[in-house]
Amino acid sequence: GQNIDQPTEMTATEGAIVQINCTYQTSGFNGLFWYQQHAGEAPTFLSYNVLDGLEEKGRFSSFLSRSKGYSYLLLKELQMKDSASYLCGGGSTLGRLYFGRGTQLTVWP
Amino acid sequence: DAGITQSPRHKVTETGTPVTLRCHQTENHRYMYWYRQDPGHGLRLIHYSYGVKDTDKGEVSDGYSVSRSKTEDFLLTLESATSSQTSVYFCAISEQGANTEAFFGQGTRLTVV
């Protein structure tokens, strides 16, 4: 939906920092969401950016550039429990909510 | 936790049979969504609703229909199930559509044999 692209897989080590990028087609989108999904579970909300810039929430931060159709999720001080799929999603003014294919993050000890 | 439940949680059905999945919410949220999730495809929007009796198609609506006769219930029907509809189905709710956080149900694993 709406050409939302993100890497399929990423790996990192415990304690490190990882950045997950997301690009999207800019027309019609209100803002960008990030969700976390552990295997076998439902997605859970992490962040929502509607204005350009960086939003920080504890170990997680999310950035948006509306003009470039670009967002990233930054995870600091990685922990084993951060191993999950991270979904980038965008919403339209019509209420539709689309997601990319998700980035599977594996955190190694 | 947001009050959203899906039923059934698991179902096995035969090709060609109709199947209805139910999403029930207690949050009085206006927007409700149905997604399917398959390996390599992420979450794909099937249909969504922006109010009672107000629904619209998503990315992969062929073979699916929906109904919303009251705020709390959003039904997804597979008119004649096919093996390609084997998937995990998620329902989501949102107070203001794509401008606010969406809450997801626990999912329904559907297998069509």
mmCIF file with all atom_site columns, C-alpha atoms in Angstrom:
data_model
loop_
_atom_site.group_PDB
_atom_site.id
_atom_site.type_symbol
_atom_site.label_atom_id
_atom_site.label_alt_id
_atom_site.label_comp_id
_atom_site.label_asym_id
_atom_site.label_entity_id
_atom_site.label_seq_id
_atom_site.pdbx_PDB_ins_code
_atom_site.Cartn_x
_atom_site.Cartn_y
_atom_site.Cartn_z
_atom_site.occupancy
_atom_site.B_iso_or_equiv
_atom_site.pdbx_formal_charge
_atom_site.auth_seq_id
_atom_site.auth_comp_id
_atom_site.auth_asym_id
_atom_site.auth_atom_id
_atom_site.pdbx_PDB_model_num
ATOM 1   C CA . GLY A 1 1   ? 0.000   0.000   0.000  1.00 0.00 ? 1   GLY A CA 1
ATOM 2   C CA . GLN A 1 2   ? 1.305   3.369   -0.991 1.00 0.00 ? 2   GLN A CA 1
ATOM 3   C CA . ASN A 1 3   ? 4.742   1.886   -1.780 1.00 0.00 ? 3   ASN A CA 1
ATOM 4   C CA . ILE A 1 4   ? 6.076   1.732   1.748  1.00 0.00 ? 4   ILE A CA 1
ATOM 5   C CA . ASP A 1 5   ? 9.566   0.247   1.678  1.00 0.00 ? 5   ASP A CA 1
ATOM 6   C CA . GLN A 1 6   ? 11.728  -0.974  4.508  1.00 0.00 ? 6   GLN A CA 1
ATOM 7   C CA . PRO A 1 7   ? 14.550  -3.512  4.770  1.00 0.00 ? 7   PRO A CA 1
ATOM 8   C CA . THR A 1 8   ? 13.490  -7.116  5.249  1.00 0.00 ? 8   THR A CA 1
ATOM 9   C CA . GLU A 1 9   ? 16.008  -8.070  7.913  1.00 0.00 ? 9   GLU A CA 1
ATOM 10  C CA . MET A 1 10  ? 18.567  -6.467  10.216 1.00 0.00 ? 10  MET A CA 1
ATOM 11  C CA . THR A 1 11  ? 20.840  -7.822  12.915 1.00 0.00 ? 11  THR A CA 1
ATOM 12  C CA . ALA A 1 12  ? 22.620  -6.102  15.780 1.00 0.00 ? 12  ALA A CA 1
ATOM 13  C CA . THR A 1 13  ? 24.260  -6.927  19.077 1.00 0.00 ? 13  THR A CA 1
ATOM 14  C CA . GLU A 1 14  ? 23.002  -6.289  22.561 1.00 0.00 ? 14  GLU A CA 1
ATOM 15  C CA . GLY A 1 15  ? 23.782  -2.762  23.758 1.00 0.00 ? 15  GLY A CA 1
ATOM 16  C CA . ALA A 1 16  ? 24.231  -1.392  20.255 1.00 0.00 ? 16  ALA A CA 1
ATOM 17  C CA . ILE A 1 17  ? 22.210  1.187   18.307 1.00 0.00 ? 17  ILE A CA 1
ATOM 18  C CA . VAL A 1 18  ? 20.229  0.294   15.196 1.00 0.00 ? 18  VAL A CA 1
ATOM 19  C CA . GLN A 1 19  ? 18.388  2.472   12.696 1.00 0.00 ? 19  GLN A CA 1
ATOM 20  C CA . ILE A 1 20  ? 15.529  1.044   10.636 1.00 0.00 ? 20  ILE A CA 1
ATOM 21  C CA . ASN A 1 21  ? 14.708  3.114   7.579  1.00 0.00 ? 21  ASN A CA 1
ATOM 22  C CA . CYS A 1 22  ? 11.377  3.495   5.833  1.00 0.00 ? 22  CYS A CA 1
ATOM 23  C CA . THR A 1 23  ? 10.562  5.288   2.589  1.00 0.00 ? 23  THR A CA 1
ATOM 24  C CA . TYR A 1 24  ? 7.099   5.960   1.274  1.00 0.00 ? 24  TYR A CA 1
ATOM 25  C CA . GLN A 1 25  ? 5.170   7.629   -1.480 1.00 0.00 ? 25  GLN A CA 1
ATOM 26  C CA . THR A 1 26  ? 4.411   11.074  -0.120 1.00 0.00 ? 26  THR A CA 1
ATOM 27  C CA . SER A 1 27  ? 1.076   11.893  -1.722 1.00 0.00 ? 27  SER A CA 1
ATOM 28  C CA . GLY A 1 28  ? -1.945  11.455  0.510  1.00 0.00 ? 28  GLY A CA 1
ATOM 29  C CA . PHE A 1 29  ? -0.182  10.502  3.718  1.00 0.00 ? 29  PHE A CA 1
ATOM 30  C CA . ASN A 1 30  ? -0.887  12.286  6.975  1.00 0.00 ? 30  ASN A CA 1
ATOM 31  C CA . GLY A 1 31  ? 1.945   10.892  9.038  1.00 0.00 ? 31  GLY A CA 1
ATOM 32  C CA . LEU A 1 32  ? 4.039   7.825   9.780  1.00 0.00 ? 32  LEU A CA 1
ATOM 33  C CA . PHE A 1 33  ? 3.544   5.126   12.390 1.00 0.00 ? 33  PHE A CA 1
ATOM 34  C CA . TRP A 1 34  ? 5.941   2.559   13.792 1.00 0.00 ? 34  TRP A CA 1
ATOM 35  C CA . TYR A 1 35  ? 4.701   -0.657  15.371 1.00 0.00 ? 35  TYR A CA 1
ATOM 36  C CA . GLN A 1 36  ? 6.523   -3.547  17.018 1.00 0.00 ? 36  GLN A CA 1
ATOM 37  C CA . GLN A 1 37  ? 5.395   -7.126  16.548 1.00 0.00 ? 37  GLN A CA 1
ATOM 38  C CA . HIS A 1 38  ? 6.836   -10.106 18.388 1.00 0.00 ? 38  HIS A CA 1
ATOM 39  C CA . ALA A 1 39  ? 6.465   -13.521 16.774 1.00 0.00 ? 39  ALA A CA 1
ATOM 40  C CA . GLY A 1 40  ? 2.965   -14.900 17.198 1.00 0.00 ? 40  GLY A CA 1
ATOM 41  C CA . GLU A 1 41  ? 1.618   -11.704 18.721 1.00 0.00 ? 41  GLU A CA 1
ATOM 42  C CA . ALA A 1 42  ? -0.352  -8.653  17.626 1.00 0.00 ? 42  ALA A CA 1
ATOM 43  C CA . PRO A 1 43  ? 1.416   -5.443  16.568 1.00 0.00 ? 43  PRO A CA 1
ATOM 44  C CA . THR A 1 44  ? 1.769   -2.802  19.263 1.00 0.00 ? 44  THR A CA 1
ATOM 45  C CA . PHE A 1 45  ? 2.142   0.947   18.762 1.00 0.00 ? 45  PHE A CA 1
ATOM 46  C CA . LEU A 1 46  ? 5.565   2.561   19.169 1.00 0.00 ? 46  LEU A CA 1
ATOM 47  C CA . SER A 1 47  ? 5.363   6.045   17.661 1.00 0.00 ? 47  SER A CA 1
ATOM 48  C CA . TYR A 1 48  ? 3.564   8.444   15.342 1.00 0.00 ? 48  TYR A CA 1
ATOM 49  C CA . ASN A 1 49  ? 5.189   11.351  13.504 1.00 0.00 ? 49  ASN A CA 1
ATOM 50  C CA . VAL A 1 50  ? 3.066   13.909  11.735 1.00 0.00 ? 50  VAL A CA 1
ATOM 51  C CA . LEU A 1 51  ? 5.567   16.784  11.772 1.00 0.00 ? 51  LEU A CA 1
ATOM 52  C CA . ASP A 1 52  ? 9.122   16.764  10.452 1.00 0.00 ? 52  ASP A CA 1
ATOM 53  C CA . GLY A 1 53  ? 11.789  16.030  12.972 1.00 0.00 ? 53  GLY A CA 1
ATOM 54  C CA . LEU A 1 54  ? 12.804  13.644  15.690 1.00 0.00 ? 54  LEU A CA 1
ATOM 55  C CA . GLU A 1 55  ? 10.528  12.351  18.449 1.00 0.00 ? 55  GLU A CA 1
ATOM 56  C CA . GLU A 1 56  ? 12.214  10.626  21.357 1.00 0.00 ? 56  GLU A CA 1
ATOM 57  C CA . LYS A 1 57  ? 10.528  8.164   23.655 1.00 0.00 ? 57  LYS A CA 1
ATOM 58  C CA . GLY A 1 58  ? 12.924  6.431   26.007 1.00 0.00 ? 58  GLY A CA 1
ATOM 59  C CA . ARG A 1 59  ? 15.237  4.088   24.108 1.00 0.00 ? 59  ARG A CA 1
ATOM 60  C CA . PHE A 1 60  ? 13.227  4.531   20.922 1.00 0.00 ? 60  PHE A CA 1
ATOM 61  C CA . SER A 1 61  ? 13.198  7.570   18.638 1.00 0.00 ? 61  SER A CA 1
ATOM 62  C CA . SER A 1 62  ? 11.448  8.152   15.338 1.00 0.00 ? 62  SER A CA 1
ATOM 63  C CA . PHE A 1 63  ? 12.256  10.667  12.629 1.00 0.00 ? 63  PHE A CA 1
ATOM 64  C CA . LEU A 1 64  ? 10.196  11.980  9.741  1.00 0.00 ? 64  LEU A CA 1
ATOM 65  C CA . SER A 1 65  ? 10.940  14.037  6.644  1.00 0.00 ? 65  SER A CA 1
ATOM 66  C CA . ARG A 1 66  ? 7.658   14.616  4.827  1.00 0.00 ? 66  ARG A CA 1
ATOM 67  C CA . SER A 1 67  ? 9.232   16.269  1.803  1.00 0.00 ? 67  SER A CA 1
ATOM 68  C CA . LYS A 1 68  ? 11.581  13.325  1.264  1.00 0.00 ? 68  LYS A CA 1
ATOM 69  C CA . GLY A 1 69  ? 9.071   10.602  2.105  1.00 0.00 ? 69  GLY A CA 1
ATOM 70  C CA . TYR A 1 70  ? 11.522  9.201   4.635  1.00 0.00 ? 70  TYR A CA 1
ATOM 71  C CA . SER A 1 71  ? 11.329  7.996   8.199  1.00 0.00 ? 71  SER A CA 1
ATOM 72  C CA . TYR A 1 72  ? 13.505  5.989   10.531 1.00 0.00 ? 72  TYR A CA 1
ATOM 73  C CA . LEU A 1 73  ? 13.172  4.255   13.865 1.00 0.00 ? 73  LEU A CA 1
ATOM 74  C CA . LEU A 1 74  ? 16.233  4.438   16.103 1.00 0.00 ? 74  LEU A CA 1
ATOM 75  C CA . LEU A 1 75  ? 16.641  1.871   18.843 1.00 0.00 ? 75  LEU A CA 1
ATOM 76  C CA . LYS A 1 76  ? 19.333  2.505   21.460 1.00 0.00 ? 76  LYS A CA 1
ATOM 77  C CA . GLU A 1 77  ? 20.862  0.228   24.084 1.00 0.00 ? 77  GLU A CA 1
ATOM 78  C CA . LEU A 1 78  ? 19.474  -2.809  22.354 1.00 0.00 ? 78  LEU A CA 1
ATOM 79  C CA . GLN A 1 79  ? 18.142  -5.627  24.486 1.00 0.00 ? 79  GLN A CA 1
ATOM 80  C CA . MET A 1 80  ? 17.365  -9.207  23.572 1.00 0.00 ? 80  MET A CA 1
ATOM 81  C CA . LYS A 1 81  ? 13.655  -8.481  23.975 1.00 0.00 ? 81  LYS A CA 1
ATOM 82  C CA . ASP A 1 82  ? 13.894  -5.957  21.112 1.00 0.00 ? 82  ASP A CA 1
ATOM 83  C CA . SER A 1 83  ? 14.150  -8.873  18.686 1.00 0.00 ? 83  SER A CA 1
ATOM 84  C CA . ALA A 1 84  ? 10.906  -8.453  16.750 1.00 0.00 ? 84  ALA A CA 1
ATOM 85  C CA . SER A 1 85  ? 9.437   -7.250  13.494 1.00 0.00 ? 85  SER A CA 1
ATOM 86  C CA . TYR A 1 86  ? 9.125   -3.462  13.120 1.00 0.00 ? 86  TYR A CA 1
ATOM 87  C CA . LEU A 1 87  ? 6.365   -2.193  10.899 1.00 0.00 ? 87  LEU A CA 1
ATOM 88  C CA . CYS A 1 88  ? 6.340   1.189   9.228  1.00 0.00 ? 88  CYS A CA 1
ATOM 89  C CA . GLY A 1 89  ? 2.858   2.436   8.381  1.00 0.00 ? 89  GLY A CA 1
ATOM 90  C CA . GLY A 1 90  ? 1.180   5.453   6.897  1.00 0.00 ? 90  GLY A CA 1
ATOM 91  C CA . GLY A 1 91  ? -2.301  6.835   7.071  1.00 0.00 ? 91  GLY A CA 1
ATOM 92  C CA . SER A 1 92  ? -4.301  8.686   4.454  1.00 0.00 ? 92  SER A CA 1
ATOM 93  C CA . THR A 1 93  ? -6.840  11.441  4.905  1.00 0.00 ? 93  THR A CA 1
ATOM 94  C CA . LEU A 1 94  ? -9.516  8.903   3.988  1.00 0.00 ? 94  LEU A CA 1
ATOM 95  C CA . GLY A 1 95  ? -8.697  6.860   7.063  1.00 0.00 ? 95  GLY A CA 1
ATOM 96  C CA . ARG A 1 96  ? -6.872  4.025   5.362  1.00 0.00 ? 96  ARG A CA 1
ATOM 97  C CA . LEU A 1 97  ? -3.850  2.723   7.258  1.00 0.00 ? 97  LEU A CA 1
ATOM 98  C CA . TYR A 1 98  ? -1.194  0.914   5.242  1.00 0.00 ? 98  TYR A CA 1
ATOM 99  C CA . PHE A 1 99  ? 1.933   -0.912  6.336  1.00 0.00 ? 99  PHE A CA 1
ATOM 100 C CA . GLY A 1 100 ? 5.213   -1.938  4.814  1.00 0.00 ? 100 GLY A CA 1
ATOM 101 C CA . ARG A 1 101 ? 6.390   -5.544  4.846  1.00 0.00 ? 101 ARG A CA 1
ATOM 102 C CA . GLY A 1 102 ? 8.144   -5.160  8.177  1.00 0.00 ? 102 GLY A CA 1
ATOM 103 C CA . THR A 1 103 ? 11.792  -5.356  9.202  1.00 0.00 ? 103 THR A CA 1
ATOM 104 C CA . GLN A 1 104 ? 12.771  -8.431  11.201 1.00 0.00 ? 104 GLN A CA 1
ATOM 105 C CA . LEU A 1 105 ? 15.354  -7.347  13.779 1.00 0.00 ? 105 LEU A CA 1
ATOM 106 C CA . THR A 1 106 ? 17.481  -9.978  15.488 1.00 0.00 ? 106 THR A CA 1
ATOM 107 C CA . VAL A 1 107 ? 19.497  -8.924  18.517 1.00 0.00 ? 107 VAL A CA 1
ATOM 108 C CA . TRP A 1 108 ? 22.454  -11.158 19.349 1.00 0.00 ? 108 TRP A CA 1
ATOM 109 C CA . PRO A 1 109 ? 24.072  -11.405 22.794 1.00 0.00 ? 109 PRO A CA 1
ATOM 110 C CA . ASP B 2 1   ? -5.394  -2.927  27.076 1.00 0.00 ? 1   ASP B CA 1
ATOM 111 C CA . ALA B 2 2   ? -7.827  -1.810  24.429 1.00 0.00 ? 2   ALA B CA 1
ATOM 112 C CA . GLY B 2 3   ? -11.026 -3.819  24.418 1.00 0.00 ? 3   GLY B CA 1
ATOM 113 C CA . ILE B 2 4   ? -10.824 -5.645  21.128 1.00 0.00 ? 4   ILE B CA 1
ATOM 114 C CA . THR B 2 5   ? -11.460 -9.336  20.622 1.00 0.00 ? 5   THR B CA 1
ATOM 115 C CA . GLN B 2 6   ? -11.451 -11.521 17.559 1.00 0.00 ? 6   GLN B CA 1
ATOM 116 C CA . SER B 2 7   ? -13.327 -14.746 17.124 1.00 0.00 ? 7   SER B CA 1
ATOM 117 C CA . PRO B 2 8   ? -12.613 -17.457 16.400 1.00 0.00 ? 8   PRO B CA 1
ATOM 118 C CA . ARG B 2 9   ? -8.883  -17.466 17.198 1.00 0.00 ? 9   ARG B CA 1
ATOM 119 C CA . HIS B 2 10  ? -8.256  -20.521 15.044 1.00 0.00 ? 10  HIS B CA 1
ATOM 120 C CA . LYS B 2 11  ? -10.288 -22.078 12.267 1.00 0.00 ? 11  LYS B CA 1
ATOM 121 C CA . VAL B 2 12  ? -9.795  -24.795 9.697  1.00 0.00 ? 12  VAL B CA 1
ATOM 122 C CA . THR B 2 13  ? -12.263 -24.845 6.847  1.00 0.00 ? 13  THR B CA 1
ATOM 123 C CA . GLU B 2 14  ? -12.683 -26.506 3.485  1.00 0.00 ? 14  GLU B CA 1
ATOM 124 C CA . THR B 2 15  ? -12.258 -24.882 0.100  1.00 0.00 ? 15  THR B CA 1
ATOM 125 C CA . GLY B 2 16  ? -15.502 -23.420 -1.191 1.00 0.00 ? 16  GLY B CA 1
ATOM 126 C CA . THR B 2 17  ? -17.184 -22.901 2.169  1.00 0.00 ? 17  THR B CA 1
ATOM 127 C CA . PRO B 2 18  ? -18.168 -19.470 3.477  1.00 0.00 ? 18  PRO B CA 1
ATOM 128 C CA . VAL B 2 19  ? -16.352 -18.215 6.567  1.00 0.00 ? 19  VAL B CA 1
ATOM 129 C CA . THR B 2 20  ? -17.095 -15.246 8.813  1.00 0.00 ? 20  THR B CA 1
ATOM 130 C CA . LEU B 2 21  ? -14.613 -13.733 11.230 1.00 0.00 ? 21  LEU B CA 1
ATOM 131 C CA . ARG B 2 22  ? -15.787 -11.378 13.937 1.00 0.00 ? 22  ARG B CA 1
ATOM 132 C CA . CYS B 2 23  ? -14.110 -8.372  15.485 1.00 0.00 ? 23  CYS B CA 1
ATOM 133 C CA . HIS B 2 24  ? -15.706 -6.920  18.601 1.00 0.00 ? 24  HIS B CA 1
ATOM 134 C CA . GLN B 2 25  ? -14.652 -3.725  20.395 1.00 0.00 ? 25  GLN B CA 1
ATOM 135 C CA . THR B 2 26  ? -15.735 -2.080  23.613 1.00 0.00 ? 26  THR B CA 1
ATOM 136 C CA . GLU B 2 27  ? -13.914 1.232   23.017 1.00 0.00 ? 27  GLU B CA 1
ATOM 137 C CA . ASN B 2 28  ? -16.564 2.924   20.850 1.00 0.00 ? 28  ASN B CA 1
ATOM 138 C CA . HIS B 2 29  ? -13.884 3.732   18.254 1.00 0.00 ? 29  HIS B CA 1
ATOM 139 C CA . ARG B 2 30  ? -15.136 4.942   14.915 1.00 0.00 ? 30  ARG B CA 1
ATOM 140 C CA . TYR B 2 31  ? -12.606 3.211   12.665 1.00 0.00 ? 31  TYR B CA 1
ATOM 141 C CA . MET B 2 32  ? -12.146 -0.530  12.287 1.00 0.00 ? 32  MET B CA 1
ATOM 142 C CA . TYR B 2 33  ? -9.803  -2.410  9.976  1.00 0.00 ? 33  TYR B CA 1
ATOM 143 C CA . TRP B 2 34  ? -9.243  -5.928  8.687  1.00 0.00 ? 34  TRP B CA 1
ATOM 144 C CA . TYR B 2 35  ? -5.743  -7.020  7.648  1.00 0.00 ? 35  TYR B CA 1
ATOM 145 C CA . ARG B 2 36  ? -4.176  -10.252 6.560  1.00 0.00 ? 36  ARG B CA 1
ATOM 146 C CA . GLN B 2 37  ? -0.573  -11.096 7.347  1.00 0.00 ? 37  GLN B CA 1
ATOM 147 C CA . ASP B 2 38  ? 1.474   -13.518 5.304  1.00 0.00 ? 38  ASP B CA 1
ATOM 148 C CA . PRO B 2 39  ? 5.214   -14.226 5.347  1.00 0.00 ? 39  PRO B CA 1
ATOM 149 C CA . GLY B 2 40  ? 7.017   -11.738 3.144  1.00 0.00 ? 40  GLY B CA 1
ATOM 150 C CA . HIS B 2 41  ? 3.990   -9.486  2.740  1.00 0.00 ? 41  HIS B CA 1
ATOM 151 C CA . GLY B 2 42  ? 3.571   -7.758  6.050  1.00 0.00 ? 42  GLY B CA 1
ATOM 152 C CA . LEU B 2 43  ? 0.132   -6.442  6.944  1.00 0.00 ? 43  LEU B CA 1
ATOM 153 C CA . ARG B 2 44  ? -2.139  -5.901  3.971  1.00 0.00 ? 44  ARG B CA 1
ATOM 154 C CA . LEU B 2 45  ? -5.373  -3.955  4.312  1.00 0.00 ? 45  LEU B CA 1
ATOM 155 C CA . ILE B 2 46  ? -8.460  -5.889  3.210  1.00 0.00 ? 46  ILE B CA 1
ATOM 156 C CA . HIS B 2 47  ? -11.342 -3.571  4.123  1.00 0.00 ? 47  HIS B CA 1
ATOM 157 C CA . TYR B 2 48  ? -11.944 -0.858  6.641  1.00 0.00 ? 48  TYR B CA 1
ATOM 158 C CA . SER B 2 49  ? -14.892 0.959   8.177  1.00 0.00 ? 49  SER B CA 1
ATOM 159 C CA . TYR B 2 50  ? -15.228 4.611   9.110  1.00 0.00 ? 50  TYR B CA 1
ATOM 160 C CA . GLY B 2 51  ? -18.602 4.284   10.780 1.00 0.00 ? 51  GLY B CA 1
ATOM 161 C CA . VAL B 2 52  ? -21.719 2.156   11.051 1.00 0.00 ? 52  VAL B CA 1
ATOM 162 C CA . LYS B 2 53  ? -22.621 0.909   7.577  1.00 0.00 ? 53  LYS B CA 1
ATOM 163 C CA . ASP B 2 54  ? -19.673 2.862   6.110  1.00 0.00 ? 54  ASP B CA 1
ATOM 164 C CA . THR B 2 55  ? -16.998 0.627   4.640  1.00 0.00 ? 55  THR B CA 1
ATOM 165 C CA . ASP B 2 56  ? -14.393 0.810   1.901  1.00 0.00 ? 56  ASP B CA 1
ATOM 166 C CA . LYS B 2 57  ? -11.938 -1.456  0.150  1.00 0.00 ? 57  LYS B CA 1
ATOM 167 C CA . GLY B 2 58  ? -8.282  -1.837  0.914  1.00 0.00 ? 58  GLY B CA 1
ATOM 168 C CA . GLU B 2 59  ? -5.400  -3.328  -1.083 1.00 0.00 ? 59  GLU B CA 1
ATOM 169 C CA . VAL B 2 60  ? -6.543  -6.947  -1.243 1.00 0.00 ? 60  VAL B CA 1
ATOM 170 C CA . SER B 2 61  ? -10.345 -6.911  -1.085 1.00 0.00 ? 61  SER B CA 1
ATOM 171 C CA . ASP B 2 62  ? -11.142 -9.476  -3.804 1.00 0.00 ? 62  ASP B CA 1
ATOM 172 C CA . GLY B 2 63  ? -12.909 -12.499 -2.341 1.00 0.00 ? 63  GLY B CA 1
ATOM 173 C CA . TYR B 2 64  ? -13.784 -10.686 0.898  1.00 0.00 ? 64  TYR B CA 1
ATOM 174 C CA . SER B 2 65  ? -16.785 -8.717  2.066  1.00 0.00 ? 65  SER B CA 1
ATOM 175 C CA . VAL B 2 66  ? -17.448 -6.858  5.309  1.00 0.00 ? 66  VAL B CA 1
ATOM 176 C CA . SER B 2 67  ? -20.350 -5.550  7.297  1.00 0.00 ? 67  SER B CA 1
ATOM 177 C CA . ARG B 2 68  ? -20.713 -3.179  10.190 1.00 0.00 ? 68  ARG B CA 1
ATOM 178 C CA . SER B 2 69  ? -24.275 -2.933  11.467 1.00 0.00 ? 69  SER B CA 1
ATOM 179 C CA . LYS B 2 70  ? -23.272 -1.520  14.847 1.00 0.00 ? 70  LYS B CA 1
ATOM 180 C CA . THR B 2 71  ? -20.294 0.354   16.226 1.00 0.00 ? 71  THR B CA 1
ATOM 181 C CA . GLU B 2 72  ? -18.830 -2.527  18.181 1.00 0.00 ? 72  GLU B CA 1
ATOM 182 C CA . ASP B 2 73  ? -18.816 -5.266  15.547 1.00 0.00 ? 73  ASP B CA 1
ATOM 183 C CA . PHE B 2 74  ? -16.993 -5.566  12.224 1.00 0.00 ? 74  PHE B CA 1
ATOM 184 C CA . LEU B 2 75  ? -17.465 -8.815  10.340 1.00 0.00 ? 75  LEU B CA 1
ATOM 185 C CA . LEU B 2 76  ? -15.206 -10.174 7.608  1.00 0.00 ? 76  LEU B CA 1
ATOM 186 C CA . THR B 2 77  ? -16.708 -12.791 5.285  1.00 0.00 ? 77  THR B CA 1
ATOM 187 C CA . LEU B 2 78  ? -14.920 -15.023 2.851  1.00 0.00 ? 78  LEU B CA 1
ATOM 188 C CA . GLU B 2 79  ? -17.721 -15.858 0.434  1.00 0.00 ? 79  GLU B CA 1
ATOM 189 C CA . SER B 2 80  ? -16.094 -19.049 -0.853 1.00 0.00 ? 80  SER B CA 1
ATOM 190 C CA . ALA B 2 81  ? -12.821 -19.797 0.871  1.00 0.00 ? 81  ALA B CA 1
ATOM 191 C CA . THR B 2 82  ? -9.756  -20.669 -1.219 1.00 0.00 ? 82  THR B CA 1
ATOM 192 C CA . SER B 2 83  ? -6.362  -22.002 -0.170 1.00 0.00 ? 83  SER B CA 1
ATOM 193 C CA . SER B 2 84  ? -4.807  -18.620 -1.023 1.00 0.00 ? 84  SER B CA 1
ATOM 194 C CA . GLN B 2 85  ? -6.843  -17.127 1.821  1.00 0.00 ? 85  GLN B CA 1
ATOM 195 C CA . THR B 2 86  ? -4.988  -19.228 4.378  1.00 0.00 ? 86  THR B CA 1
ATOM 196 C CA . SER B 2 87  ? -3.481  -16.515 6.545  1.00 0.00 ? 87  SER B CA 1
ATOM 197 C CA . VAL B 2 88  ? -3.466  -14.767 9.892  1.00 0.00 ? 88  VAL B CA 1
ATOM 198 C CA . TYR B 2 89  ? -6.162  -12.113 10.033 1.00 0.00 ? 89  TYR B CA 1
ATOM 199 C CA . PHE B 2 90  ? -5.885  -9.089  12.304 1.00 0.00 ? 90  PHE B CA 1
ATOM 200 C CA . CYS B 2 91  ? -8.555  -6.612  13.226 1.00 0.00 ? 91  CYS B CA 1
ATOM 201 C CA . ALA B 2 92  ? -7.610  -3.118  14.380 1.00 0.00 ? 92  ALA B CA 1
ATOM 202 C CA . ILE B 2 93  ? -9.514  -0.175  15.826 1.00 0.00 ? 93  ILE B CA 1
ATOM 203 C CA . SER B 2 94  ? -8.727  3.523   15.896 1.00 0.00 ? 94  SER B CA 1
ATOM 204 C CA . GLU B 2 95  ? -10.481 6.507   17.372 1.00 0.00 ? 95  GLU B CA 1
ATOM 205 C CA . GLN B 2 96  ? -9.605  8.940   14.588 1.00 0.00 ? 96  GLN B CA 1
ATOM 206 C CA . GLY B 2 97  ? -8.578  6.725   11.736 1.00 0.00 ? 97  GLY B CA 1
ATOM 207 C CA . ALA B 2 98  ? -5.068  7.195   10.412 1.00 0.00 ? 98  ALA B CA 1
ATOM 208 C CA . ASN B 2 99  ? -4.335  10.150  12.706 1.00 0.00 ? 99  ASN B CA 1
ATOM 209 C CA . THR B 2 100 ? -4.213  8.192   15.930 1.00 0.00 ? 100 THR B CA 1
ATOM 210 C CA . GLU B 2 101 ? -2.833  4.990   17.360 1.00 0.00 ? 101 GLU B CA 1
ATOM 211 C CA . ALA B 2 102 ? -4.492  1.793   16.215 1.00 0.00 ? 102 ALA B CA 1
ATOM 212 C CA . PHE B 2 103 ? -5.020  -1.143  18.561 1.00 0.00 ? 103 PHE B CA 1
ATOM 213 C CA . PHE B 2 104 ? -4.875  -4.660  17.203 1.00 0.00 ? 104 PHE B CA 1
ATOM 214 C CA . GLY B 2 105 ? -6.749  -7.788  18.152 1.00 0.00 ? 105 GLY B CA 1
ATOM 215 C CA . GLN B 2 106 ? -4.866  -11.015 18.839 1.00 0.00 ? 106 GLN B CA 1
ATOM 216 C CA . GLY B 2 107 ? -5.430  -12.367 15.369 1.00 0.00 ? 107 GLY B CA 1
ATOM 217 C CA . THR B 2 108 ? -7.288  -15.280 13.805 1.00 0.00 ? 108 THR B CA 1
ATOM 218 C CA . ARG B 2 109 ? -5.330  -18.075 12.185 1.00 0.00 ? 109 ARG B CA 1
ATOM 219 C CA . LEU B 2 110 ? -7.383  -19.392 9.270  1.00 0.00 ? 110 LEU B CA 1
ATOM 220 C CA . THR B 2 111 ? -6.422  -22.497 7.349  1.00 0.00 ? 111 THR B CA 1
ATOM 221 C CA . VAL B 2 112 ? -8.287  -23.427 4.162  1.00 0.00 ? 112 VAL B CA 1
ATOM 222 C CA . VAL B 2 113 ? -7.774  -27.046 3.141  1.00 0.00 ? 113 VAL B CA 1
#
